[in-house]
PDB file of C-alpha atoms in Angstrom:
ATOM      1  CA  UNK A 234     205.948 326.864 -91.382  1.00 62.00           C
ATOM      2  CA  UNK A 235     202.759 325.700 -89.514  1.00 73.00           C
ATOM      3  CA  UNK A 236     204.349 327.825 -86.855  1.00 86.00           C
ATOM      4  CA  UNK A 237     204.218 330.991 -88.920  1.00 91.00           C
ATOM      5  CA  UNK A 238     200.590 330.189 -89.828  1.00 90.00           C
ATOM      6  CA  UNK A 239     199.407 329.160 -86.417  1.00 91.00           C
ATOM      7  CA  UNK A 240     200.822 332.905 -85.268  1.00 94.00           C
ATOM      8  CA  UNK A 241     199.117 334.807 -88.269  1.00 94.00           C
ATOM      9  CA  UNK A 242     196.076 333.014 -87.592  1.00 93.00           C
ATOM     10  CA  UNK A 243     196.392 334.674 -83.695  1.00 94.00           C
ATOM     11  CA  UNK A 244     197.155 337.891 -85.040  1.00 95.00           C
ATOM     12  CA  UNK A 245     194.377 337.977 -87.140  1.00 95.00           C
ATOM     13  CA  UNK A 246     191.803 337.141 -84.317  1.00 94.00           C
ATOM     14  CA  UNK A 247     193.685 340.029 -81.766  1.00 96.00           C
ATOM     15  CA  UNK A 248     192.932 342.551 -84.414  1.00 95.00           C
ATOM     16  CA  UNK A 249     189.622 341.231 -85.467  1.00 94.00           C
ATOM     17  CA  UNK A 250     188.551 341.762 -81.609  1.00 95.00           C
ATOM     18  CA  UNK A 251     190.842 345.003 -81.542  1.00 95.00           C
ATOM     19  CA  UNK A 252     190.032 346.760 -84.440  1.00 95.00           C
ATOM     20  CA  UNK A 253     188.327 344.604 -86.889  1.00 94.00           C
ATOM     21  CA  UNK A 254     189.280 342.978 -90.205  1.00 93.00           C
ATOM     22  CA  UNK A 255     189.541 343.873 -93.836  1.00 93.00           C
ATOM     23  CA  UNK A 256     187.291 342.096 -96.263  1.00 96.00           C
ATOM     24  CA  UNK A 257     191.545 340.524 -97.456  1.00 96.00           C
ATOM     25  CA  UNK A 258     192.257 339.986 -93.737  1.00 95.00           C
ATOM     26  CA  UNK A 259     188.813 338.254 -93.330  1.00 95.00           C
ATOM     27  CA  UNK A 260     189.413 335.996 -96.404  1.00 96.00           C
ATOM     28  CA  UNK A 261     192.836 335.578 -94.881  1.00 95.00           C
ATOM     29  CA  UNK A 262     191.652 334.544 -91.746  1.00 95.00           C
ATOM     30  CA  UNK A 263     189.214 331.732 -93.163  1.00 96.00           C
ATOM     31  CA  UNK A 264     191.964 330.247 -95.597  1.00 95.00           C
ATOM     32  CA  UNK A 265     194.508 329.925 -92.379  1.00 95.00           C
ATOM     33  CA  UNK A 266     191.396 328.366 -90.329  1.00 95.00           C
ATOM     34  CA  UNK A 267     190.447 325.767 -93.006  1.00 96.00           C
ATOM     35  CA  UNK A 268     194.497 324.759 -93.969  1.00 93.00           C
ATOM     36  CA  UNK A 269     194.617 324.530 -89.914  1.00 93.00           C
ATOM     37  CA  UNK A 270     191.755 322.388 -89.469  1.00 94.00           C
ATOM     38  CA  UNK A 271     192.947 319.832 -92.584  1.00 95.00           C
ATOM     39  CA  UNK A 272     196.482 319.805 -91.216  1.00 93.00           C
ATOM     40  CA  UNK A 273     194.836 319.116 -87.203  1.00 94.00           C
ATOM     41  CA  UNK A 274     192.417 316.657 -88.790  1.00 95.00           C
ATOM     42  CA  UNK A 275     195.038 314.383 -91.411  1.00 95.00           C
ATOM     43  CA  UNK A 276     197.469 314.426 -87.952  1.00 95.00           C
ATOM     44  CA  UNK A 277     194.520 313.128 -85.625  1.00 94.00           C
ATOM     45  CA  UNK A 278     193.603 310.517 -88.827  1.00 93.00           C
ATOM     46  CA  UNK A 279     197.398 308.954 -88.795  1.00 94.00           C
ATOM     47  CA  UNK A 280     197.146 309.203 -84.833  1.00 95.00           C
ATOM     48  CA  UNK A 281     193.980 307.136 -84.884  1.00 92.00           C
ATOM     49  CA  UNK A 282     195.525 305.006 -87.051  1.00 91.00           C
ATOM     50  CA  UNK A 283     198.469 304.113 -85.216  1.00 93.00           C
ATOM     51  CA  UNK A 284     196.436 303.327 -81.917  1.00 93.00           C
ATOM     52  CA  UNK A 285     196.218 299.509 -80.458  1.00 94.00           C
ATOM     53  CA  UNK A 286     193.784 298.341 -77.953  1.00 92.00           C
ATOM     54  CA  UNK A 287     194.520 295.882 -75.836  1.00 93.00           C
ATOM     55  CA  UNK A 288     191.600 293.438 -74.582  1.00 91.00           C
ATOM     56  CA  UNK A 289     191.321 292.203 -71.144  1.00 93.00           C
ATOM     57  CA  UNK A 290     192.017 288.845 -72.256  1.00 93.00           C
ATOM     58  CA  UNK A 291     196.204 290.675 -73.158  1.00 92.00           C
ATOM     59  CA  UNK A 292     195.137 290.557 -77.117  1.00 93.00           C
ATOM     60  CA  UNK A 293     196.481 293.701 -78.682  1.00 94.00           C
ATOM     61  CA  UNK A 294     194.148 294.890 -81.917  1.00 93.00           C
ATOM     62  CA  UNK A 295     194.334 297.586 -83.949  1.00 90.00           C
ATOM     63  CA  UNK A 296     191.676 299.898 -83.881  1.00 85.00           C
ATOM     64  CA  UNK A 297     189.132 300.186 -86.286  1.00 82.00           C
ATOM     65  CA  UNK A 298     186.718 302.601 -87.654  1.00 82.00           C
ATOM     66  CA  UNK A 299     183.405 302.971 -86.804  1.00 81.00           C
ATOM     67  CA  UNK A 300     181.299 301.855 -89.502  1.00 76.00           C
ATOM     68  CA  UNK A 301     177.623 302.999 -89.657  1.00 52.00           C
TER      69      UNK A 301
END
């Protein structure tokens, strides 16, 4: 399915640089560009979340966020 929307999303730009967009198409285009950017950024989050670090004394740690 993210598939289907990752290839309607690439239509969408070919005609927008083709032909242009429909005010539908346009509103389209930004709903498939925001669910695409949640989906990259929730995968990247349980990536980061997942990732050890080892220390050059051999400890392995988790890594942790970066607090401000």
């Amino acid at each position: 399915m993210l598939s289907e929307r990752t290839d309607r999303l690439s239509e969408l730009a070919r005609k927008e640089k083709a032909e242009g967009l429909t005010d539908e198409e346009k509103k389209e285009q930004q709903r498939l560009r925001e669910e695409f950017r949640a989906a990259f950024r929730r995968n990247f989050m349980a990536q980061l979340e997942n990732t050890y670090i080892e220390t050059p004394e051999g400890d392995i740690r988790k890594l942790k966020k970066k607090t401000e």
